XYZ file of C-alpha atoms in Angstrom:
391
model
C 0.000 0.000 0.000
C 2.791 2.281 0.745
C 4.706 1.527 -2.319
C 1.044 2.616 -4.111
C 0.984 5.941 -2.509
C 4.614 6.310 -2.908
C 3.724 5.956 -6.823
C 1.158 8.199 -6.940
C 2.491 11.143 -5.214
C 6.105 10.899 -7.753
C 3.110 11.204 -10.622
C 1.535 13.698 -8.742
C 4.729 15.915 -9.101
C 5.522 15.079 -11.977
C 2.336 16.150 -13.491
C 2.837 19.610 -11.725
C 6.697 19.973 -12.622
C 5.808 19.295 -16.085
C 3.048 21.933 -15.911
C 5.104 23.977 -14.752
C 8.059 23.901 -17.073
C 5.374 24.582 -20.306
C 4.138 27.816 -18.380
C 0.785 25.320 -17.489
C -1.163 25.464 -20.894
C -2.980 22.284 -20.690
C -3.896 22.821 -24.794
C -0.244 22.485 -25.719
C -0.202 19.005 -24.642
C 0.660 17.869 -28.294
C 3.401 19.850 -29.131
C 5.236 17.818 -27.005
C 4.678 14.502 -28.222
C 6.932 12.740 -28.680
C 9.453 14.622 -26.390
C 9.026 17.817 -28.299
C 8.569 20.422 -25.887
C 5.979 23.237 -26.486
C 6.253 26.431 -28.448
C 4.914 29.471 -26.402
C 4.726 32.891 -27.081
C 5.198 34.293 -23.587
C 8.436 35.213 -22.273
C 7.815 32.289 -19.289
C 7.306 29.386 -21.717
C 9.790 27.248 -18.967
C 12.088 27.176 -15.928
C 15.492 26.826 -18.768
C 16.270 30.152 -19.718
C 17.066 31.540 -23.294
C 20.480 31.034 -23.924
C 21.500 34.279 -25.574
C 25.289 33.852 -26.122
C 25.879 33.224 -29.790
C 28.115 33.320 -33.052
C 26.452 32.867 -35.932
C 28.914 32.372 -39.230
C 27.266 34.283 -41.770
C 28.122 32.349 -45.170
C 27.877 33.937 -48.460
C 24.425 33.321 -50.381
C 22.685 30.834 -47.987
C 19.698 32.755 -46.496
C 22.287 34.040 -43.832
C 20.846 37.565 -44.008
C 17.345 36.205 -43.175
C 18.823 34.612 -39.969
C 20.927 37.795 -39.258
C 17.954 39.838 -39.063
C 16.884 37.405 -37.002
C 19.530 37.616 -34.240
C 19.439 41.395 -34.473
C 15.549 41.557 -33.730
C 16.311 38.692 -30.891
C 19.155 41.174 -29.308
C 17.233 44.036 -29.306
C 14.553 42.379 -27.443
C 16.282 41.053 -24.930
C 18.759 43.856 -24.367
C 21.731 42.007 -25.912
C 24.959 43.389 -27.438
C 25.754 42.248 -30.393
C 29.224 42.956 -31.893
C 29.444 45.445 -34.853
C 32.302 45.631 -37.855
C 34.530 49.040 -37.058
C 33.487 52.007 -39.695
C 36.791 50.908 -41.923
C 35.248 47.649 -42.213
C 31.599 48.677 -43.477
C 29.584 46.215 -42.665
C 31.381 43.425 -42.301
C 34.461 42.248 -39.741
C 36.904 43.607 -42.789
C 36.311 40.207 -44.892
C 37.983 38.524 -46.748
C 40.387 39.177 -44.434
C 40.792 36.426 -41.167
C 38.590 37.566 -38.301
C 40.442 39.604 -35.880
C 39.321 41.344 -32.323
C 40.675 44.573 -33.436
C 37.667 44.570 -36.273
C 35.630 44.919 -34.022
C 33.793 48.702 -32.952
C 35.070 49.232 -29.340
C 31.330 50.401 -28.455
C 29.979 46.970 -29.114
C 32.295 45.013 -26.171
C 31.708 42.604 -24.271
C 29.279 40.899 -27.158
C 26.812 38.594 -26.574
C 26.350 37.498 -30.196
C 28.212 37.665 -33.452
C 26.826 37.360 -37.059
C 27.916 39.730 -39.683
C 30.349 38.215 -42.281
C 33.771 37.248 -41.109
C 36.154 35.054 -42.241
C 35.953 32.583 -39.255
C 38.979 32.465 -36.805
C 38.035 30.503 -33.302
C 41.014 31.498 -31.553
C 40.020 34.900 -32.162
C 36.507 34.692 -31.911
C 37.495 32.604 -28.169
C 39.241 35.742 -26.737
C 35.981 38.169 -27.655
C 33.126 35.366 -26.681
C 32.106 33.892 -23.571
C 33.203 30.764 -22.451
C 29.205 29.213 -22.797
C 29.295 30.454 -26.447
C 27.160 28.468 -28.893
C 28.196 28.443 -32.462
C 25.936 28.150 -35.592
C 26.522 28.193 -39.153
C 24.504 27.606 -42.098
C 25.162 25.853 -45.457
C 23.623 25.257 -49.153
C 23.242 23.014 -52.237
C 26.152 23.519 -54.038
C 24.497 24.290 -57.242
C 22.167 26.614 -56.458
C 24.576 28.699 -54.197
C 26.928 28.731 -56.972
C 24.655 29.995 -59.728
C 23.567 32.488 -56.790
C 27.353 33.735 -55.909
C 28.223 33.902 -59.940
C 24.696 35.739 -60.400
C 25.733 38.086 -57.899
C 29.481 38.965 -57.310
C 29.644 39.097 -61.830
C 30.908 42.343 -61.040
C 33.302 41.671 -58.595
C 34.930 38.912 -58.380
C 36.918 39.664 -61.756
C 37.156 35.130 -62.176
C 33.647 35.500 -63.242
C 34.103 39.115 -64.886
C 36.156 38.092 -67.158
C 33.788 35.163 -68.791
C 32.693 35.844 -72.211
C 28.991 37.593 -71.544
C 28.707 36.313 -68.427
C 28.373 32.512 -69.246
C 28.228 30.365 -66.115
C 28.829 27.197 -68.789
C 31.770 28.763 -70.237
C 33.283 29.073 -67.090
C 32.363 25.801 -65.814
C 33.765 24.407 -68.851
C 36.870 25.931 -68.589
C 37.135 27.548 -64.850
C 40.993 27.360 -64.734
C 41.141 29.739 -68.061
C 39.570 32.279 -65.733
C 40.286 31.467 -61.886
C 43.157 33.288 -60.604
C 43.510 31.930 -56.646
C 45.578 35.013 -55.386
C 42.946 37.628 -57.051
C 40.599 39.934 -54.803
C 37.307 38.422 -54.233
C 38.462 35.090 -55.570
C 36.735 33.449 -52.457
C 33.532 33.745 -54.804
C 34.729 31.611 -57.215
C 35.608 28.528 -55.432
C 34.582 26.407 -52.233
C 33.324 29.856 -51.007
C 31.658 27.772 -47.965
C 35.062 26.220 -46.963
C 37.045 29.387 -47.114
C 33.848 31.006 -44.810
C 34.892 28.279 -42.451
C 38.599 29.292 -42.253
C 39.302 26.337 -44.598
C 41.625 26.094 -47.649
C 39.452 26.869 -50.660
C 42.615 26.075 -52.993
C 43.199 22.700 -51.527
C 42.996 19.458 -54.279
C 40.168 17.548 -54.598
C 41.965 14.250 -54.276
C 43.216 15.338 -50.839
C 40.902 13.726 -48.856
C 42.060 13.195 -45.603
C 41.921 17.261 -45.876
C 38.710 17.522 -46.471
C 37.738 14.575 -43.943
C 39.715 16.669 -41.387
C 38.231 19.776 -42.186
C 34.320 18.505 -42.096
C 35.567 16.776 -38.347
C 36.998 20.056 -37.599
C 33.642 22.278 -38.639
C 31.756 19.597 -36.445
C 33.857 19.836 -33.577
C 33.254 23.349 -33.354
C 29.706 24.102 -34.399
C 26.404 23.151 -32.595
C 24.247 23.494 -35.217
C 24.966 23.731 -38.814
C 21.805 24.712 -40.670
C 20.470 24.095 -43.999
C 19.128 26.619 -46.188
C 16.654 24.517 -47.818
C 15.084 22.746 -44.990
C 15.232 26.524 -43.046
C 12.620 26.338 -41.068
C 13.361 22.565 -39.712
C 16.778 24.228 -38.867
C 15.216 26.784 -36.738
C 13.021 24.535 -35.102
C 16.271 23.346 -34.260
C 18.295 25.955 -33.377
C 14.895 26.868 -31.108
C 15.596 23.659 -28.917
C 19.645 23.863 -28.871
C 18.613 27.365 -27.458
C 15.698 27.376 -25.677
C 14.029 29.835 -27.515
C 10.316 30.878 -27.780
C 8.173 30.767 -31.093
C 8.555 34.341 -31.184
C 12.545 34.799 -31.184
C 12.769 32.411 -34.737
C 9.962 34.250 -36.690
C 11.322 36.057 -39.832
C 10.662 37.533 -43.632
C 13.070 35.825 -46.443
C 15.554 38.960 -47.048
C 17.879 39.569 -49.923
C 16.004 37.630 -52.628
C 16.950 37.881 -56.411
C 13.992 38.618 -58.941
C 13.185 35.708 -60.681
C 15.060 37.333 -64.262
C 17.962 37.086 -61.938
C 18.102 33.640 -62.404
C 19.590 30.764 -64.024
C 17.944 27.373 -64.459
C 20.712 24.215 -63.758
C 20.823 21.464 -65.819
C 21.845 17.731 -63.882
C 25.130 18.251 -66.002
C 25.839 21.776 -64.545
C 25.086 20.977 -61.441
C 27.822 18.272 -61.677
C 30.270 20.465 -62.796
C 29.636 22.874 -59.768
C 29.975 20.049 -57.468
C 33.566 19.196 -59.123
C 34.549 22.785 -58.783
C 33.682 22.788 -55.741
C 34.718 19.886 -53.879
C 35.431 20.957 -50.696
C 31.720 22.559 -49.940
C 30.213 19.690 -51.578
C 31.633 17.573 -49.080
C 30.387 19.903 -46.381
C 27.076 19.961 -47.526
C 26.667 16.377 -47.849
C 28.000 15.876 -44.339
C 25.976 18.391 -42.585
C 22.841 17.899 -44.766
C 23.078 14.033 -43.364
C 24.039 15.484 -39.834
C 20.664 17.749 -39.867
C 18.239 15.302 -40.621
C 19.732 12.959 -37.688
C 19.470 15.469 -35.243
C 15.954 15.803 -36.691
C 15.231 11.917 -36.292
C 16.770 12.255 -32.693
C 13.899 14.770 -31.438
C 10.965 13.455 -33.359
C 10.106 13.902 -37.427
C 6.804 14.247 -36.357
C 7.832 16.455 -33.453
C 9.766 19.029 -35.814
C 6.947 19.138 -38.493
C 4.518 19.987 -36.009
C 6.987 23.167 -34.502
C 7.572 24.091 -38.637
C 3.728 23.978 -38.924
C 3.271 26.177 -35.990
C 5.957 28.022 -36.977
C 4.128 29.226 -40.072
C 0.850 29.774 -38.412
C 2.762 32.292 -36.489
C 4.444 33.832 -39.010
C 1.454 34.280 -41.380
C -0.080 36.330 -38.370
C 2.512 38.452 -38.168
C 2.707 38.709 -42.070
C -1.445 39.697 -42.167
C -0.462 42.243 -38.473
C 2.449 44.067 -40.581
C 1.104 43.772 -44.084
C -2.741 43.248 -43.920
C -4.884 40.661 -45.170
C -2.225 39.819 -48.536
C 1.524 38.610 -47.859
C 4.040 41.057 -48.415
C 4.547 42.082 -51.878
C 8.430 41.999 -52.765
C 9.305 45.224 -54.417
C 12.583 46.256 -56.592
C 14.696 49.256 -54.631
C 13.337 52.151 -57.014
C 9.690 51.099 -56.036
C 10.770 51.224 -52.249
C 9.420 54.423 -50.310
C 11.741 54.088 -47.199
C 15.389 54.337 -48.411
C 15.954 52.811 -44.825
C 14.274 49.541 -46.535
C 16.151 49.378 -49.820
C 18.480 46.740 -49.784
C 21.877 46.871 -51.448
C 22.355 46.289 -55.470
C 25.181 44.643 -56.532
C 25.096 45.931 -59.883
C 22.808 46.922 -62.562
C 22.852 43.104 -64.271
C 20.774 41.797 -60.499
C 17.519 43.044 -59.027
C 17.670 42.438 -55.392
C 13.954 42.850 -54.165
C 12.686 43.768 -50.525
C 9.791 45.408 -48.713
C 7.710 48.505 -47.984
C 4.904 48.722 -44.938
C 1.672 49.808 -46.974
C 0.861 53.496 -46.103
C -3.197 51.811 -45.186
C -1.544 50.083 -42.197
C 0.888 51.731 -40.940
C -1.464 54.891 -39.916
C -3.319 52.819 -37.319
C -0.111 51.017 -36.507
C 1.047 51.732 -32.232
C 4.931 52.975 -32.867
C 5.812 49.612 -30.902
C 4.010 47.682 -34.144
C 5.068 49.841 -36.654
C 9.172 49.150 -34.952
C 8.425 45.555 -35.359
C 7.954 45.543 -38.473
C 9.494 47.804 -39.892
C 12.856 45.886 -38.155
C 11.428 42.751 -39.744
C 11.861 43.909 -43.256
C 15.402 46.224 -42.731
C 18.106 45.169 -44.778
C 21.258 43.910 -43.721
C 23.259 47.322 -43.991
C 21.074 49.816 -42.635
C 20.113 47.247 -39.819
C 23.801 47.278 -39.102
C 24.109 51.119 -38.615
C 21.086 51.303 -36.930
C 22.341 48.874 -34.196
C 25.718 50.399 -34.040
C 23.697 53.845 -33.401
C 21.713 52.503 -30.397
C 24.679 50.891 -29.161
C 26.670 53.645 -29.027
C-alpha cells in the first residue's frame, strides 16, 4: 500500500513539474509529443532560460541575411549586445580578411552574439566570446549557391568578370582559363563555404584526408549547422539547442533575387559545380546528413509539427504588418523608405525587398510599426542602426 501511494504522489509531481516547465497550458499538450517540448509565445514558456550567447557564421548566399535579421531583432529584445564591424570595415568584420578582435567597434564590447560576415577564426573569436558560447553556421546546395554567388558577385569577383557575356557554362567548362587563386574576391569563385569556415578553398580535390579533417573540424566546433533549404526545420532546431520561444525564430526571407535574376541548372551543370567545388560539396553532404539525424533524434513528427506552428505564427505576423495579402516583394526604385532598400550589386541583379503599406501603418502603435518595420530592414542599414543605439 505504501509503495502505491509512494507511486502516486512521484506522478503527482511530476504532473505539476511538467506543468510547470510549459508555463501550465494544458492545450499544448501535443506539441510535445513525442518529447518535443511546447512552443509558447510568452516570455515564461519554462524554468530553462534563453540562452543568448551566440556566433552565428554568416556564409555567403545561404539565407544568412534572413537569420541575421533574425539575431538582431532577438538582441534588441532582450537587451543584448551584439558585436558590430569598425566604420573601416563597413559592414562586415573587414572580410575577406581572417577575423580579428581589433575589427571589431570598441562600443559593441563585451558581445553577446556575433553574425555579420567574417572570415571565421576561433582562436580569435574565443578571446571576444564567452566561455558558454554556442556556435551556428549555415550551409547550401552547391548548385544553387553557386549559380547564386556567380549571379551576384559578376561584377566583382573579376574570375567570373572576365567570362565571355557572363556565361556560367563557359566558365564551368573551362574555370581554370579564368580562376586566378591570389585575385581579390576570388573566395567567390571557389569552395566559397570552406574558405567562410577558415578552410583552404585552394586545396585538391583528391586530398581527402583534408577535407575529412576539415568537415571533423567544422563539427567539432559548431552546434548546429543549418540548412538553407530545410530553413525552417533548422530553426526549429536551433529553437531547442537554445531554448528559444516561437517568437525569437519568426522572420521575412531577405535579400532575394527577382526571378530574371536567375539561371535554371541542368543535372550536367550541377555536376560540374559540385567538381569545382569539392570541398563545400563535401560539407554539404555531411551536414545535410548530420541535420536530418538530429531531426530523427527529437521526433520527425515532433519538428513538423513546430515548422507547422511556426508558419501559423508567421502568417499572423505577415497579415499584423502587411494586412490581409503577404508582403509584396518590391525592386529598390519602387521602395518608399530608403531605410528599406536593400543593397544592389550591380545593374545586371535586381535584389527585391519590402515597404509597410501606407493603409496600415497609420493605425499602426509605434511599438508595431518598430516591429515591423525591423522585420523587413536590410542587412546594412540594420547594421548602422544597431551600431547607433549601441553607441
Amino acid at each position: 500500500m505504501w509503495k502505491k501511494k509512494i507511486f502516486l504522489v512521484i506522478i503527482a509531481i511530476s504532473t505539476i513539474s511538467l506543468l510547470l516547465h510549459h508555463g501550465g497550458h494544458l492545450t499544448t499538450m501535443d506539441a510535445f509529443h513525442l518529447g518535443c517540448p511546447a512552443l509558447h509565445s510568452h516570455p515564461y514558456s519554462g524554468l530553462k532560460p534563453k540562452h543568448s550567447n551566440m556566433v552565428f557564421l554568416k556564409t555567403h548566399k545561404t539565407a544568412s541575411s534572413t537569420m541575421q535579421n533574425l539575431l538582431f531583432r532577438f538582441a534588441e529584445r532582450n537587451n543584448l549586445t551584439v558585436a558590430l564591424p569598425i566604420q573601416a570595415c563597413g559592414h562586415q568584420f573587414c572580410y575577406p580578411r581572417s577575423f580579428t578582435t581589433h575589427s571589431v567597434h570598441q562600443h559593441t564590447l563585451p558581445p553577446n552574439i556575433v553574425t555579420n560576415h567574417m572570415r571565421f577564426n576561433k582562436a580569435e573569436l574565443k578571446r571576444l566570446m564567452p566561455n558558454d558560447t554556442i556556435y551556428v553556421t549555415i550551409l547550401r546546395e552547391p548548385g544553387s549557391m553557386f549559380e547564386s554567388l556567380f549571379s551576384y558577385y559578376n561584377q566583382y569577383c573579376q574570375s567570373f568578370k572576365r567570362v565571355p557575356n557572363g556565361s556560367l557554362e563557359a566558365f564551368l567548362d573551362e574555370p581554370w582559363r579564368y580562376y586566378k587563386p591570389e585575385e581579390n574576391y576570388s573566395m567567390y569563385a571557389r569552395n566559397t563555404l570552406t574558405y567562410d569556415l577558415g578552410g583552404d578553398k585552394d586545396r585538391p580535390a583528391k586530398d581527402v584526408s583534408y577535407a575529412k579533417a576539415f568537415v571533423a573540424q567544422v563539427e567539432r566546433v559548431f552546434s548546429l549547422v543549418m540548412i538553407s533549404e530545410y530553413f525552417d526545420e533548422s530553426l526549429v532546431l536551433l529553437r531547442h539547442l537554445l531554448s528559444w520561444d516561437l517568437d525569437d525564430i519568426l522572420y521575412v526571407k531577405l535579400n532575394m533575387r527577382t526571378p530574371s535574376s536567375k539561371q535554371g541548372l541542368t543535372d550536367d551543370l550541377r555536376k560540374k559545380i559540385r567538381a569545382w567545388n569539392s570541398l563545400d560539396a563535401q560539407l554539404y553532404d555531411h551536414f545535410n546528413a548530420s541535420l536530418w539525424r538530429q531531426i530523427s533524434a527529437v521526433g520527425p513528427a515532433c519538428v513538423a509539427r513546430e515548422v507547422r506552428l511556426l508558419r501559423e505564427a508567421q502568417e499572423k505576423l505577415m497579415k499584423r504588418c502587411f494586412g490581409e495579402g503577404m508582403p509584396l516583394v518590391r525592386s529598390a526604385a519602387e521602395i518608399k523608405n530608403k531605410e528599406l532598400r536593400p543593397w544592389q550589386p550591380s545593374g545586371k541583379v535586381d535584389i527585391v525587398g519590402y515597404d509597410l503599406p501606407v493603409n496600415i501603418t497609420q493605425s499602426f502603435s509605434s511599438q508595431d510599426q518598430e516591429l515591423c518595420l525591423r522585420l523587413i530592414m536590410p542587412e546594412v542599414q540594420y547594421t548602422k542602426m544597431l551600431l547607433r543605439s549601441q553607441l
